[in-house]
Short mmCIF file of the C-alpha atoms (twelve columns), coordinates in Angstrom:
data_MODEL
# 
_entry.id   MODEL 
# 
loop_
_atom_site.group_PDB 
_atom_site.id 
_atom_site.type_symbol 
_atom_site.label_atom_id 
_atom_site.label_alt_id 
_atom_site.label_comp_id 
_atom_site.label_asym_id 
_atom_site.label_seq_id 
_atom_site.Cartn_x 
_atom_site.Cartn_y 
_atom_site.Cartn_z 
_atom_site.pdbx_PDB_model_num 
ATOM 1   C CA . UNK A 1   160.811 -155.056 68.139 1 
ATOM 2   C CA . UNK A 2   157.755 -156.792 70.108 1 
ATOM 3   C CA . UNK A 3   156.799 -158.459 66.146 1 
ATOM 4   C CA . UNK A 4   160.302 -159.885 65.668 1 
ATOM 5   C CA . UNK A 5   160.012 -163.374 63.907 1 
ATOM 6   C CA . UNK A 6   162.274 -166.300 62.534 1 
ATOM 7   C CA . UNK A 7   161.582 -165.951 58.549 1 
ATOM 8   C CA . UNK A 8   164.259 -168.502 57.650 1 
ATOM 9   C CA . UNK A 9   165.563 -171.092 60.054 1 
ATOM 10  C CA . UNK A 10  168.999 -172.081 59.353 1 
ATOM 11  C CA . UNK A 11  170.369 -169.687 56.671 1 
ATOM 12  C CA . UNK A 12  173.542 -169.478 57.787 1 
ATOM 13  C CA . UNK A 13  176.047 -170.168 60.986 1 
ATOM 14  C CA . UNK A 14  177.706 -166.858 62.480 1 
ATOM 15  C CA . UNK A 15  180.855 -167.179 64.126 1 
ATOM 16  C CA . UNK A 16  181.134 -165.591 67.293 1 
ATOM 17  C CA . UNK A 17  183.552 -162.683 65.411 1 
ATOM 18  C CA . UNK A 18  180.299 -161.665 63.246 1 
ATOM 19  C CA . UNK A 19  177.871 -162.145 66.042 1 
ATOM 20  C CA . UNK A 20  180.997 -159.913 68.150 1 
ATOM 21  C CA . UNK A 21  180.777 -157.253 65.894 1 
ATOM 22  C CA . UNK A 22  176.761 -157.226 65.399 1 
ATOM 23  C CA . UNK A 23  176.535 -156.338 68.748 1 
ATOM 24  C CA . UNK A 24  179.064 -153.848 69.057 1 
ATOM 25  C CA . UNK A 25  177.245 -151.970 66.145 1 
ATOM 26  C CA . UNK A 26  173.855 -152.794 67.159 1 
ATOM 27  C CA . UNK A 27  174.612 -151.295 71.138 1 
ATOM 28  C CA . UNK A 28  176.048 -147.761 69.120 1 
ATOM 29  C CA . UNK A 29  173.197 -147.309 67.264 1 
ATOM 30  C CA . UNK A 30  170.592 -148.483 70.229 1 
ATOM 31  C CA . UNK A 31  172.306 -146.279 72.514 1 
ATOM 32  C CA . UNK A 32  169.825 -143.605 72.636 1 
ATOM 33  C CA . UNK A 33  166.979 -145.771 72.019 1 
ATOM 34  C CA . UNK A 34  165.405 -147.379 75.400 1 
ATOM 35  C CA . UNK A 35  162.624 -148.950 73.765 1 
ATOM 36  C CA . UNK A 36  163.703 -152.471 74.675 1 
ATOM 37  C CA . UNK A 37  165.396 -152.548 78.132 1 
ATOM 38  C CA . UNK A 38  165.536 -156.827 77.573 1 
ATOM 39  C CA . UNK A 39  167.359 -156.843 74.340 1 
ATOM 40  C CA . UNK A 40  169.981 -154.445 75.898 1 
ATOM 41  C CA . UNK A 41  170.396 -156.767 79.070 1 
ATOM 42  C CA . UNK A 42  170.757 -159.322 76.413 1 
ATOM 43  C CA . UNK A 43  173.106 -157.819 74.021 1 
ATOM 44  C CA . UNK A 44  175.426 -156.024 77.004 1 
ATOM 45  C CA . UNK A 45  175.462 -159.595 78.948 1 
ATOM 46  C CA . UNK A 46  176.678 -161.570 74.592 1 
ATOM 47  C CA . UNK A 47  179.355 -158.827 73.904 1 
ATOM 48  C CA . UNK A 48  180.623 -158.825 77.777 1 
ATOM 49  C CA . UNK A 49  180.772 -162.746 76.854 1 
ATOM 50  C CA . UNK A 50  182.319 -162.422 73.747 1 
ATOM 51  C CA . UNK A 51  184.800 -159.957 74.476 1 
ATOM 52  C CA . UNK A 52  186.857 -162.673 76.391 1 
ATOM 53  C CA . UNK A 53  186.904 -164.986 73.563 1 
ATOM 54  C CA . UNK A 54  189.468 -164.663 70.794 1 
ATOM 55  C CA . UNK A 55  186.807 -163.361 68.669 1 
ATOM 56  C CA . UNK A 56  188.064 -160.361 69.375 1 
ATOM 57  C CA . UNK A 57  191.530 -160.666 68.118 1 
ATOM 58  C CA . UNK A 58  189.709 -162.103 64.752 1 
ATOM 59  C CA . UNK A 59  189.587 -160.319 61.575 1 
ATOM 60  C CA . UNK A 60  187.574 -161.485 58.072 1 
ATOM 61  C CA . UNK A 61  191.163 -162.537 56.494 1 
ATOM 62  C CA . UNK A 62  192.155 -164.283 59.640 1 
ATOM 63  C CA . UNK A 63  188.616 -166.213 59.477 1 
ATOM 64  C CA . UNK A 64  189.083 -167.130 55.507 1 
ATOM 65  C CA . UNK A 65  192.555 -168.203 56.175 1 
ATOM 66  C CA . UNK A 66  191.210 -170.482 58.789 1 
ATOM 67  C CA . UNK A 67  188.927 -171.681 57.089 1 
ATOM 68  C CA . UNK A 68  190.880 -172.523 54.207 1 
ATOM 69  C CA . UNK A 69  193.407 -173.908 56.175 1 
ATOM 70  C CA . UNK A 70  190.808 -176.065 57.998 1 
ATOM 71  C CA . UNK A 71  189.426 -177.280 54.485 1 
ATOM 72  C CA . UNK A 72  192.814 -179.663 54.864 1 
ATOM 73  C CA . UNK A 73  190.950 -181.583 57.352 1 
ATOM 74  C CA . UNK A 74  187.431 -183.513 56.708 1 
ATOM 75  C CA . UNK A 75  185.753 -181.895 58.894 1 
ATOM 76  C CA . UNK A 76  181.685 -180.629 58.346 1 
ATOM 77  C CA . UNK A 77  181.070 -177.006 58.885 1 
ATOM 78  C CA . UNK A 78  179.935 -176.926 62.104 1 
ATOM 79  C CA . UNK A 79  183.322 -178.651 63.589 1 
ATOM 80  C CA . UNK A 80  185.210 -175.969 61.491 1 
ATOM 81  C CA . UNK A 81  182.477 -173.163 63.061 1 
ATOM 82  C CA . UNK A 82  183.004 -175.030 66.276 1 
ATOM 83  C CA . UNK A 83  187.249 -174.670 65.934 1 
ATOM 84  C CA . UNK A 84  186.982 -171.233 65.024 1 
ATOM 85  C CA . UNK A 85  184.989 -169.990 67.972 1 
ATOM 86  C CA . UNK A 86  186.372 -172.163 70.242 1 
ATOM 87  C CA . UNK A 87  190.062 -172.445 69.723 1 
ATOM 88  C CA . UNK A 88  191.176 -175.494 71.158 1 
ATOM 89  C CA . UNK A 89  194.379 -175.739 72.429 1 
ATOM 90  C CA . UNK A 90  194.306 -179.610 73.602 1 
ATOM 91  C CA . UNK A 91  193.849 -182.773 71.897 1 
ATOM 92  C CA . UNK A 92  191.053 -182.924 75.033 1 
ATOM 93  C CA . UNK A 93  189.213 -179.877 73.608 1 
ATOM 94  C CA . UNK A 94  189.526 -181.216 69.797 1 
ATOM 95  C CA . UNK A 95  187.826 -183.988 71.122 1 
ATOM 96  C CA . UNK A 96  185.355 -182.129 72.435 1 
ATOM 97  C CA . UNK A 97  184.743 -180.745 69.163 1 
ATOM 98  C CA . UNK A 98  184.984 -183.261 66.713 1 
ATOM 99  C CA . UNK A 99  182.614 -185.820 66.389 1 
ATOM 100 C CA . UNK A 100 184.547 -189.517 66.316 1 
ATOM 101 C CA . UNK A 101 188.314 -187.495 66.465 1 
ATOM 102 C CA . UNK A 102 190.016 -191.180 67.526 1 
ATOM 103 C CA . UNK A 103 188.433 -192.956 64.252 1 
ATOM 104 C CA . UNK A 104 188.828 -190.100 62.137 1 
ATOM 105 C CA . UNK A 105 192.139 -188.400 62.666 1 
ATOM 106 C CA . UNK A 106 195.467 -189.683 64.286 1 
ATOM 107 C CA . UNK A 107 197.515 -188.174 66.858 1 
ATOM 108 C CA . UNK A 108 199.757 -186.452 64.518 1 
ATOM 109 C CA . UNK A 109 197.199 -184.700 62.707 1 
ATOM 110 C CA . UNK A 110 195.205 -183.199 65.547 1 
ATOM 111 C CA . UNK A 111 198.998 -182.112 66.976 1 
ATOM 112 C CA . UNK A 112 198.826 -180.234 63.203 1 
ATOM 113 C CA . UNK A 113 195.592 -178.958 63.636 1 
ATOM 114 C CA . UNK A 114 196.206 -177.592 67.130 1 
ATOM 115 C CA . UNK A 115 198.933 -175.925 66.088 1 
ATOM 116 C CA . UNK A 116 197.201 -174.531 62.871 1 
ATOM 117 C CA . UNK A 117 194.437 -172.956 65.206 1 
ATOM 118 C CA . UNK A 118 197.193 -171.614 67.372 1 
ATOM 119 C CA . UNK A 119 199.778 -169.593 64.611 1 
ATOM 120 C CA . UNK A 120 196.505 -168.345 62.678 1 
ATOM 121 C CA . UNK A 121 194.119 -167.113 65.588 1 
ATOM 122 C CA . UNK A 122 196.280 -164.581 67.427 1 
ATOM 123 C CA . UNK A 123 196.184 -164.562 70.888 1 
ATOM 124 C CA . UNK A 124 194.389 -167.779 71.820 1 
ATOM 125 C CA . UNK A 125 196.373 -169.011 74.256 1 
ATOM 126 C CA . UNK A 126 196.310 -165.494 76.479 1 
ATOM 127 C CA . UNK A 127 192.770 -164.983 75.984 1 
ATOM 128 C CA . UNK A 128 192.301 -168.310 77.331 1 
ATOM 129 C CA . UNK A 129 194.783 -167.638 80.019 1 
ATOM 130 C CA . UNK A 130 192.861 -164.479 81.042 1 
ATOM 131 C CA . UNK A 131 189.314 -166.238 81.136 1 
ATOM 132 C CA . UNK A 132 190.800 -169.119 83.124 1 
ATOM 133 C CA . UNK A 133 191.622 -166.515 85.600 1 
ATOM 134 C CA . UNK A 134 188.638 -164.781 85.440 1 
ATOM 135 C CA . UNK A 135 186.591 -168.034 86.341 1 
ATOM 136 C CA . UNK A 136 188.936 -168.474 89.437 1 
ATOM 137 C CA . UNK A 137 188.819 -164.617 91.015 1 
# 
């Protein structure tokens, strides 16, 4: 592990739902292996992270339905990366998200897309709910 290197930078973008389930495989399979006690820290501390997202509610038909749905809009990959991982469920957060949102979309399509991201990522609103509370306690 101490010769790990980048071969290829940007090959692809991960959502947090692949990265999610990387690291739930990678920690069963490392679980008996204590040859990196940093990489563990690091992967325990990403999946503890992750696991309050809705990530975790997301499946591979969920994310290609999305996606799809998203391909509606003109938005570049990373905003529809960006959507998916993030789940806005403001006009606030879209703009957070998407670069120029005013010039570029009006107020009734960003009320579509909000609601788009909220009937195809299930559970957005609670997990958001929960991690607002879990800032606060």
């Amino acid at each position: 592990l101490n010769n790990m290197e980048v071969v290829e930078t940007h090959v692809a973008m991960l959502c947090n739902y692949e990265v999610y389930k990387f690291l739930v495989k990678s920690q069963e399979e490392a679980k008996n292996d204590k040859k990196s006690q940093d990489l563990a820290t690091i992967t325990y501390e990403t999946k503890e992270y992750l696991e309050n997202t809705p990530c975790t509610s997301q499946n591979p038909e969920i994310i290609k339905q999305i996606i799809t749905e998203l391909s509606n809009y003109n938005l570049t990959k990373a905003e529809k990366l960006q959507l998916l991982n993030i789940t806005p469920l403001s006009p606030v957060e879209i703009q957070l998200v998407i670069e120029e949102v005013e010039e570029r979309f009006s107020e009734q399509e960003i009320s579509e897309l909000l609601e788009t991201i909220s009937k195809l990522i299930p559970n957005a609103n609670n997990i958001e709910e929960d991690g607002a509370e879990n800032i606060e306690t």
